[in-house]
Coordinates of C-alpha atoms in Angstrom, one line a residue:
M1264 CA 30.9 -7.3 50.0
A1265 CA 28.5 -10.5 47.9
D1266 CA 28.8 -12.1 45.8
S1267 CA 27.0 -10.5 42.7
T1268 CA 23.5 -11.8 41.9
P1269 CA 22.6 -12.6 38.2
L1270 CA 19.7 -9.9 38.8
S1271 CA 21.8 -7.1 39.9
S1272 CA 24.2 -8.0 37.2
L1273 CA 21.7 -7.7 35.1
S1274 CA 20.4 -4.7 36.7
S1275 CA 24.5 -3.0 36.4
A1276 CA 24.2 -4.0 32.6
L1277 CA 21.1 -2.2 31.9
A1278 CA 22.5 0.9 33.7
D1279 CA 25.3 1.1 31.7
V1280 CA 23.9 0.4 28.2
V1281 CA 21.7 3.1 29.2
A1282 CA 24.4 5.4 30.2
R1283 CA 26.6 4.6 27.5
T1284 CA 23.6 5.9 25.1
A1285 CA 22.4 8.9 26.5
P1286 CA 24.8 11.8 25.8
S1287 CA 23.7 11.1 22.4
V1288 CA 19.7 11.7 23.4
V1289 CA 18.3 15.1 23.4
S1290 CA 13.9 16.7 23.9
V1291 CA 12.8 18.1 21.5
H1292 CA 10.2 20.4 21.7
S1293 CA 7.9 22.0 19.3
H1294 CA 4.9 24.0 19.5
R1295 CA 3.0 22.0 23.1
S1296 CA 4.4 18.8 21.9
R1297 CA 7.6 17.8 23.4
A1298 CA 9.1 14.0 21.8
T1299 CA 13.1 12.6 22.0
G1300 CA 15.3 12.8 19.7
F1301 CA 18.7 11.9 18.9
V1302 CA 22.0 12.1 16.8
W1303 CA 22.1 11.3 14.3
K1304 CA 25.5 12.7 12.3
P1305 CA 26.2 15.4 13.7
G1306 CA 24.1 18.7 13.4
L1307 CA 22.2 16.6 12.4
I1308 CA 19.4 14.8 15.0
V1309 CA 16.3 11.9 14.2
T1310 CA 12.9 12.5 15.7
A1311 CA 9.0 11.4 15.6
D1312 CA 7.0 13.1 13.3
E1313 CA 4.1 12.1 14.8
A1314 CA 5.3 13.9 17.8
L1315 CA 7.1 16.9 15.9
A1316 CA 4.0 20.1 15.5
D1317 CA 3.3 21.3 12.4
E1318 CA 4.1 25.0 13.1
G1319 CA 6.2 27.0 15.3
E1320 CA 9.8 27.1 16.2
V1321 CA 11.8 24.1 17.4
Q1322 CA 14.2 23.9 20.5
I1323 CA 16.1 21.8 21.0
G1324 CA 17.1 20.5 25.0
L1325 CA 21.1 19.2 25.2
P1326 CA 21.5 17.1 27.8
D1327 CA 23.9 19.3 30.1
G1328 CA 20.3 20.6 30.9
S1329 CA 20.8 23.9 27.7
T1330 CA 18.6 24.2 24.9
V1331 CA 19.2 25.6 21.0
A1332 CA 17.3 26.1 18.3
A1333 CA 17.0 23.8 15.5
T1334 CA 15.4 23.5 11.3
I1335 CA 12.8 21.3 10.2
A1336 CA 15.8 19.2 7.5
G1337 CA 12.5 17.5 6.2
R1338 CA 9.8 15.0 7.0
D1339 CA 7.9 11.7 6.1
H1340 CA 4.4 11.3 8.1
T1341 CA 4.4 7.8 6.4
T1342 CA 7.2 6.3 8.6
D1343 CA 6.6 8.6 11.0
I1344 CA 10.6 10.0 10.2
A1345 CA 11.4 13.5 11.1
L1346 CA 15.4 15.1 10.6
L1347 CA 16.4 18.3 12.2
R1348 CA 19.0 20.7 12.1
A1349 CA 20.7 21.6 14.6
D1350 CA 24.0 23.4 16.8
T1351 CA 25.6 20.5 18.1
D1352 CA 28.6 18.9 18.6
L1353 CA 27.0 15.9 20.7
A1354 CA 28.9 11.9 19.2
P1355 CA 26.4 11.1 16.9
V1356 CA 24.5 7.0 17.5
K1357 CA 25.9 4.2 15.9
L1358 CA 22.7 1.9 14.0
A1359 CA 23.3 -1.9 14.1
A1360 CA 21.4 -3.2 11.3
T1361 CA 20.0 -6.0 13.0
V1362 CA 16.3 -6.7 13.5
P1363 CA 15.8 -8.7 17.1
P1364 CA 14.2 -11.9 17.4
L1365 CA 11.1 -12.6 19.3
G1366 CA 12.0 -12.2 23.0
T1367 CA 15.0 -10.2 23.1
L1368 CA 15.6 -7.2 26.0
S1369 CA 15.1 -4.1 25.4
V1370 CA 15.5 -0.8 26.7
V1371 CA 14.7 2.7 25.0
V1372 CA 16.6 5.2 26.6
A1373 CA 14.4 8.8 25.3
T1374 CA 13.5 11.7 27.7
D1375 CA 11.3 12.7 29.8
R1376 CA 9.7 16.1 30.7
D1377 CA 13.6 17.2 29.6
A1378 CA 15.2 14.9 31.6
P1379 CA 16.7 11.4 30.8
S1380 CA 14.7 8.6 30.7
A1381 CA 14.6 4.3 30.0
A1382 CA 11.4 1.9 29.7
L1383 CA 12.3 -2.0 29.8
G1384 CA 10.2 -3.9 27.7
M1385 CA 10.4 -7.5 25.1
V1386 CA 10.0 -7.5 21.9
S1387 CA 7.0 -8.8 21.5
A1388 CA 6.8 -9.4 17.7
S1389 CA 9.5 -9.7 15.1
G1390 CA 8.7 -10.1 11.2
K1391 CA 9.3 -9.4 8.0
G1392 CA 8.5 -5.4 6.1
W1393 CA 4.9 -4.1 6.2
R1394 CA 3.7 -0.9 5.4
S1395 CA 1.5 1.6 7.4
L1396 CA -1.0 3.0 7.1
R1397 CA -0.3 6.5 6.0
G1398 CA 1.6 4.2 2.8
G1399 CA 5.5 4.3 4.5
D1400 CA 7.2 1.4 3.2
I1401 CA 9.0 0.0 7.0
D1402 CA 11.7 -2.9 6.7
A1403 CA 11.5 -4.7 9.2
R1404 CA 7.8 -5.7 12.0
I1405 CA 9.1 -4.2 15.5
E1406 CA 6.2 -4.2 18.1
L1407 CA 8.1 -4.1 22.5
D1408 CA 5.9 -5.4 25.6
A1409 CA 6.8 -1.6 27.0
R1410 CA 5.4 1.9 28.3
L1411 CA 5.6 4.9 27.0
R1412 CA 5.1 8.2 27.7
F1413 CA 4.2 10.3 24.9
G1414 CA 7.3 12.6 24.9
Q1415 CA 9.0 9.3 24.7
Q1416 CA 8.4 8.9 21.0
G1417 CA 11.6 9.3 18.7
G1418 CA 13.9 7.7 21.6
L1419 CA 16.4 5.0 21.0
A1420 CA 15.3 1.3 20.8
L1421 CA 18.5 -0.6 21.9
D1422 CA 19.1 -4.4 22.4
A1423 CA 20.7 -5.7 25.8
A1424 CA 24.6 -5.6 24.3
G1425 CA 22.9 -2.0 23.9
E1426 CA 23.1 -2.1 20.2
A1427 CA 20.6 0.3 18.2
Y1428 CA 18.2 -0.8 16.1
G1429 CA 15.2 1.6 15.9
M1430 CA 13.4 4.2 17.7
A1431 CA 10.0 3.6 19.2
V1432 CA 6.6 5.4 18.8
L1433 CA 3.4 5.0 19.7
G1434 CA 1.4 3.2 17.0
P1435 CA -2.6 3.0 17.5
R1436 CA -2.3 0.5 20.3
R1437 CA 1.3 -0.5 20.8
V1438 CA 4.6 0.9 20.6
L1439 CA 6.6 -0.5 16.8
V1440 CA 10.3 0.8 16.5
I1441 CA 11.3 2.1 13.2
P1442 CA 14.0 0.1 12.2
T1443 CA 17.6 2.4 11.1
A1444 CA 17.3 0.1 7.9
T1445 CA 14.6 2.6 6.9
I1446 CA 15.6 5.5 8.9
A1447 CA 19.2 5.1 7.6
R1448 CA 17.0 5.2 4.2
V1449 CA 14.3 7.7 4.5
A1450 CA 16.5 10.3 6.0
A1451 CA 19.2 10.1 4.0
Q1452 CA 16.6 11.5 1.6
L1453 CA 15.1 13.9 4.0
E1454 CA 18.6 15.3 4.1
T1455 CA 19.2 15.9 0.4
R1456 CA 15.8 16.9 -1.2
G1457 CA 13.3 17.9 2.6
R1458 CA 11.5 14.9 1.4
I1459 CA 10.8 11.7 0.3
A1460 CA 9.5 11.0 -3.2
R1461 CA 6.4 9.8 -4.4
G1462 CA 4.4 8.0 -7.5
Y1463 CA 1.9 10.3 -9.3
L1464 CA -1.1 9.6 -11.3
G1465 CA -2.7 12.4 -11.3
L1466 CA -6.0 11.3 -10.5
G1467 CA -8.4 11.2 -8.8
L1468 CA -9.9 8.2 -8.0
Q1469 CA -13.6 6.5 -7.3
P1470 CA -13.8 1.9 -6.2
V1471 CA -16.9 0.9 -8.2
R1472 CA -17.8 -2.6 -8.3
L1473 CA -18.3 -4.5 -11.8
D1474 CA -19.4 -7.7 -13.5
D1475 CA -16.4 -9.5 -12.1
G1476 CA -14.5 -7.2 -9.3
M1477 CA -13.3 -4.5 -8.8
G1478 CA -12.7 -0.7 -10.7
A1479 CA -11.5 3.0 -10.3
M1480 CA -13.8 5.3 -11.8
V1481 CA -11.4 8.5 -13.1
M1482 CA -13.8 11.6 -11.5
N1483 CA -11.2 14.3 -11.9
V1484 CA -7.6 14.6 -13.5
D1485 CA -4.9 16.5 -13.5
Q1486 CA -4.6 17.8 -17.0
A1487 CA -0.6 18.6 -16.0
G1488 CA -0.3 15.0 -14.3
P1489 CA 1.3 11.7 -15.8
S1490 CA -2.5 10.6 -16.9
A1491 CA -3.3 13.7 -19.0
T1492 CA -0.5 12.5 -20.8
A1493 CA -1.2 9.2 -21.1
G1494 CA -4.4 10.3 -22.4
I1495 CA -6.5 8.7 -19.9
R1496 CA -10.3 10.9 -19.2
Q1497 CA -12.5 11.8 -16.8
G1498 CA -15.3 8.6 -16.5
D1499 CA -12.7 6.1 -17.7
V1500 CA -12.7 3.3 -14.9
I1501 CA -9.4 1.8 -14.9
I1502 CA -9.9 -2.4 -14.5
A1503 CA -5.6 -3.3 -14.1
V1504 CA -2.6 -2.2 -14.3
N1505 CA 0.7 -4.2 -15.8
D1506 CA -2.0 -7.0 -16.7
Q1507 CA -3.0 -6.7 -12.5
K1508 CA -6.2 -6.5 -12.0
L1509 CA -7.7 -3.5 -9.5
S1510 CA -8.3 -5.3 -5.5
G1511 CA -9.7 -1.3 -4.9
V1512 CA -7.7 2.7 -5.3
R1513 CA -6.1 1.8 -1.6
A1514 CA -4.0 -1.2 -2.7
L1515 CA -3.5 1.2 -6.1
S1516 CA -2.4 3.8 -3.8
R1517 CA 0.4 1.5 -1.8
T1518 CA 1.6 0.4 -5.2
L1519 CA 3.2 4.4 -6.0
G1520 CA 6.3 4.6 -3.4
P1521 CA 9.8 6.2 -4.6
A1522 CA 10.9 3.3 -6.5
S1523 CA 7.7 3.6 -8.5
V1524 CA 8.9 7.0 -10.3
G1525 CA 10.0 6.7 -13.7
A1526 CA 8.1 3.5 -13.8
V1527 CA 6.0 3.1 -17.2
V1528 CA 2.9 0.9 -16.2
D1529 CA 0.3 -0.3 -18.3
V1530 CA -3.3 0.7 -17.5
S1531 CA -6.1 -1.3 -18.9
A1532 CA -10.4 0.2 -18.7
R1533 CA -12.4 1.2 -20.5
R1534 CA -14.4 3.8 -21.4
G1535 CA -18.2 3.6 -22.6
G1536 CA -18.0 0.4 -21.9
E1537 CA -15.4 -0.7 -24.7
P1538 CA -11.7 -1.7 -24.1
V1539 CA -8.5 0.8 -23.8
S1540 CA -4.9 1.0 -22.6
F1541 CA -2.7 2.7 -21.8
K1542 CA 1.1 3.9 -21.4
V1543 CA 1.3 5.8 -17.6
T1544 CA 4.5 7.4 -16.7
V1545 CA 4.6 7.0 -13.0
G1546 CA 5.4 10.9 -12.5
E1547 CA 6.5 12.3 -8.5
R1548 CA 4.2 13.5 -6.2
P1549 CA 3.8 18.0 -5.9
E1550 CA 4.0 19.4 -2.6
A1551 CA 1.0 20.3 -1.2

């Protein structure tokens, strides 16, 4: 028998990594949509929210070819994480609390047309936390130079040692990985509450340009919301929050993450050209 070469050794190692992980990876069927998921805890499956239909039944395709029904325990559009409940005895995946460095060789273990699949790639970006376009806090920026089909979203991203460091999803122009720290934080809240708490001021705002910067005109006020309680009225123009000048309505919305609920903020505004100020206790955004 010929001696093994470095390339054949690498190939065998990668095949072993995939074989060890595949038994905990499932396919997710929802209304005309297919995705991949993995067992996070016994009976709980994490998948990509973007690939999960908004309505209809959900079925889980198991590695042995059978299917079981699933229910949605919760979903968070802002971090692209959804949590499903299903009656399975599949072993959970052990998630590693690591962020792979730039250039790390990676493999995505997923399903494609109900069959196990794998995609090889490299970490093309690895950096600090960021905020998604939908306002979700992602603990690390990880991008993969890999090709994924739509149904492979929700697959596990593994490093060369076989450590699962996140969930692969399709971004606007690249493959992104939602890191394990984000999955652990969001999935835990979805398990217990079914949703992620978001800050709520109870205001409809319109950006306006002022002589000395930007402001946000109050177009409508939820009379049962925290801003109405604090005394803010329609027509007021907000110019600063906690002594920080307003840079725009979107920037204000981005401050209303889960940690903001219950916080008291100082809101500076103008009413009829005169300065006014309010103390607003940030509420929790009602369910749609």
